[in-house]
Tab-separated table of C-alpha atoms in Angstrom:
chain	number	residue	atom	x	y	z
I	1	MET	CA	0.108	0.078	-0.285
I	2	ASP	CA	1.500	3.277	-0.649
I	3	LEU	CA	1.984	5.824	1.716
I	4	MET	CA	-0.895	8.365	0.878
I	5	GLY	CA	-3.236	5.288	0.659
I	6	MET	CA	-1.909	4.152	4.180
I	7	MET	CA	-2.738	7.585	5.107
I	8	GLY	CA	-5.965	7.997	3.741
I	9	LYS	CA	-7.134	4.586	5.770
I	10	LEU	CA	-5.632	6.004	9.261
I	11	LYS	CA	-7.883	8.945	8.763
I	12	GLU	CA	-10.850	6.804	7.357
I	13	THR	CA	-10.171	4.798	10.449
I	14	GLN	CA	-10.015	7.503	12.785
I	15	GLN	CA	-13.529	8.977	11.685
I	16	LYS	CA	-14.858	5.466	12.400
I	17	ILE	CA	-13.512	4.665	15.944
I	18	GLU	CA	-14.782	8.747	16.776
I	19	ASP	CA	-18.282	7.744	15.352
I	20	THR	CA	-18.056	4.424	17.659
I	21	LYS	CA	-17.236	6.667	20.530
I	22	LYS	CA	-20.331	8.581	19.952
I	23	ARG	CA	-22.484	5.393	19.618
I	24	LEU	CA	-20.969	3.821	22.759
I	25	ASP	CA	-22.772	7.246	24.732
I	26	THR	CA	-26.215	5.573	23.552
I	27	VAL	CA	-25.312	1.779	24.529
I	28	LEU	CA	-26.487	1.700	28.294
I	29	ILE	CA	-24.860	-0.534	31.066
I	30	ASP	CA	-27.336	-1.467	33.863
I	31	GLU	CA	-25.625	-2.983	37.423
I	32	GLN	CA	-27.156	-3.629	40.334
I	33	SER	CA	-26.477	-4.607	44.056
I	34	ALA	CA	-26.824	-8.270	44.595
I	35	ASP	CA	-30.037	-7.899	46.885
I	36	GLY	CA	-31.374	-4.886	44.304
I	37	LEU	CA	-31.295	-2.156	46.521
I	38	LEU	CA	-28.918	0.453	44.732
I	39	LYS	CA	-29.126	0.404	40.430
I	40	VAL	CA	-26.994	2.056	38.266
I	41	THR	CA	-26.902	3.160	34.545
I	42	LEU	CA	-23.525	4.093	32.829
I	43	THR	CA	-22.931	4.426	28.864
I	44	ALA	CA	-20.352	2.608	27.370
I	45	ASN	CA	-18.388	5.516	27.188
I	46	ARG	CA	-18.532	5.436	31.220
I	47	LYS	CA	-20.220	7.986	31.932
I	48	VAL	CA	-23.129	7.675	34.647
I	49	THR	CA	-26.800	8.262	34.019
I	50	ALA	CA	-29.034	7.409	36.662
I	51	ILE	CA	-28.397	5.509	40.024
I	52	SER	CA	-31.386	4.628	41.769
I	53	ILE	CA	-31.356	3.969	45.884
I	54	ASP	CA	-34.028	2.084	47.945
I	55	ASP	CA	-34.678	4.071	50.852
I	56	SER	CA	-33.542	1.433	53.153
I	57	LEU	CA	-30.059	2.416	52.829
I	58	LEU	CA	-30.609	5.621	53.331
I	59	GLU	CA	-30.385	4.759	56.859
I	60	ASP	CA	-26.783	3.930	56.856
I	61	LYS	CA	-24.236	6.091	55.323
I	62	GLU	CA	-21.155	3.973	55.160
I	63	GLN	CA	-23.438	1.048	53.705
I	64	LEU	CA	-24.851	3.317	51.099
I	65	GLU	CA	-21.293	4.040	50.335
I	66	ASP	CA	-19.917	0.516	50.376
I	67	TYR	CA	-23.188	-0.074	47.761
I	68	LEU	CA	-21.940	2.756	45.730
I	69	ILE	CA	-18.332	1.367	45.330
I	70	VAL	CA	-19.150	-2.213	44.688
I	71	THR	CA	-21.920	-1.574	42.382
I	72	LEU	CA	-20.328	1.742	40.405
I	73	ASN	CA	-17.263	-0.240	40.008
I	74	LYS	CA	-18.744	-3.458	38.506
I	75	ALA	CA	-20.686	-1.074	36.534
I	76	ILE	CA	-17.239	0.206	35.151
I	77	GLU	CA	-15.803	-2.819	34.380
I	78	LYS	CA	-18.233	-3.832	32.505
I	79	ALA	CA	-18.722	-0.298	30.352
I	80	THR	CA	-14.756	-0.738	29.718
I	81	SER	CA	-15.195	-4.219	28.432
I	82	VAL	CA	-17.674	-3.197	25.519
I	83	ASN	CA	-16.122	0.100	25.016
I	84	GLU	CA	-12.676	-1.766	24.349
I	85	LYS	CA	-13.703	-4.319	22.208
I	86	GLU	CA	-15.802	-2.184	19.960
I	87	LEU	CA	-13.010	0.018	20.008
I	88	ASP	CA	-10.516	-2.527	18.723
I	89	ALA	CA	-12.826	-4.156	16.364
I	90	VAL	CA	-13.035	-0.730	14.750
I	91	ALA	CA	-8.947	-0.509	14.581
I	92	LYS	CA	-8.413	-4.020	14.037
I	93	MET	CA	-11.077	-4.236	10.974
I	94	ASP	CA	-9.725	-0.868	8.803
I	95	MET	CA	-5.852	-0.451	9.922
I	96	PRO	CA	-3.465	-1.528	7.684
I	97	MET	CA	-0.970	-3.467	9.343
I	98	ILE	CA	1.558	-1.188	10.026
I	99	PRO	CA	4.738	-2.390	12.424
I	100	GLY	CA	4.821	-0.776	15.764
I	101	MET	CA	1.418	1.087	15.391
I	102	ASP	CA	-0.611	-2.039	16.672
I	103	ASN	CA	-1.121	0.520	20.469
I	104	LEU	CA	-1.992	3.562	18.191
I	105	PHE	CA	-5.654	3.399	19.482
I	106	LYS	CA	-5.567	2.606	23.147
């Protein structure tokens, strides 16, 4: 592949990655505590969009904090996994194999 062709392909891939990032803002990840008393929703870009807290958790600040930490971390892990899989798929599908550039989009 000629240099101009590779540069064009790189620019096209960068645009597809940006489009994928925008689409991931619409992909929602729901997570809840084991007992369902706390629920969170994040986008696949790891932005919190909703938190639902059962009234019983409002009586114990430390318990609520623990619930938030555990549940948010689980949701962030799921969102990160979806995000990375989607972006990796776009980058690998469209990028020409250029030695040393395999970590460019991470």
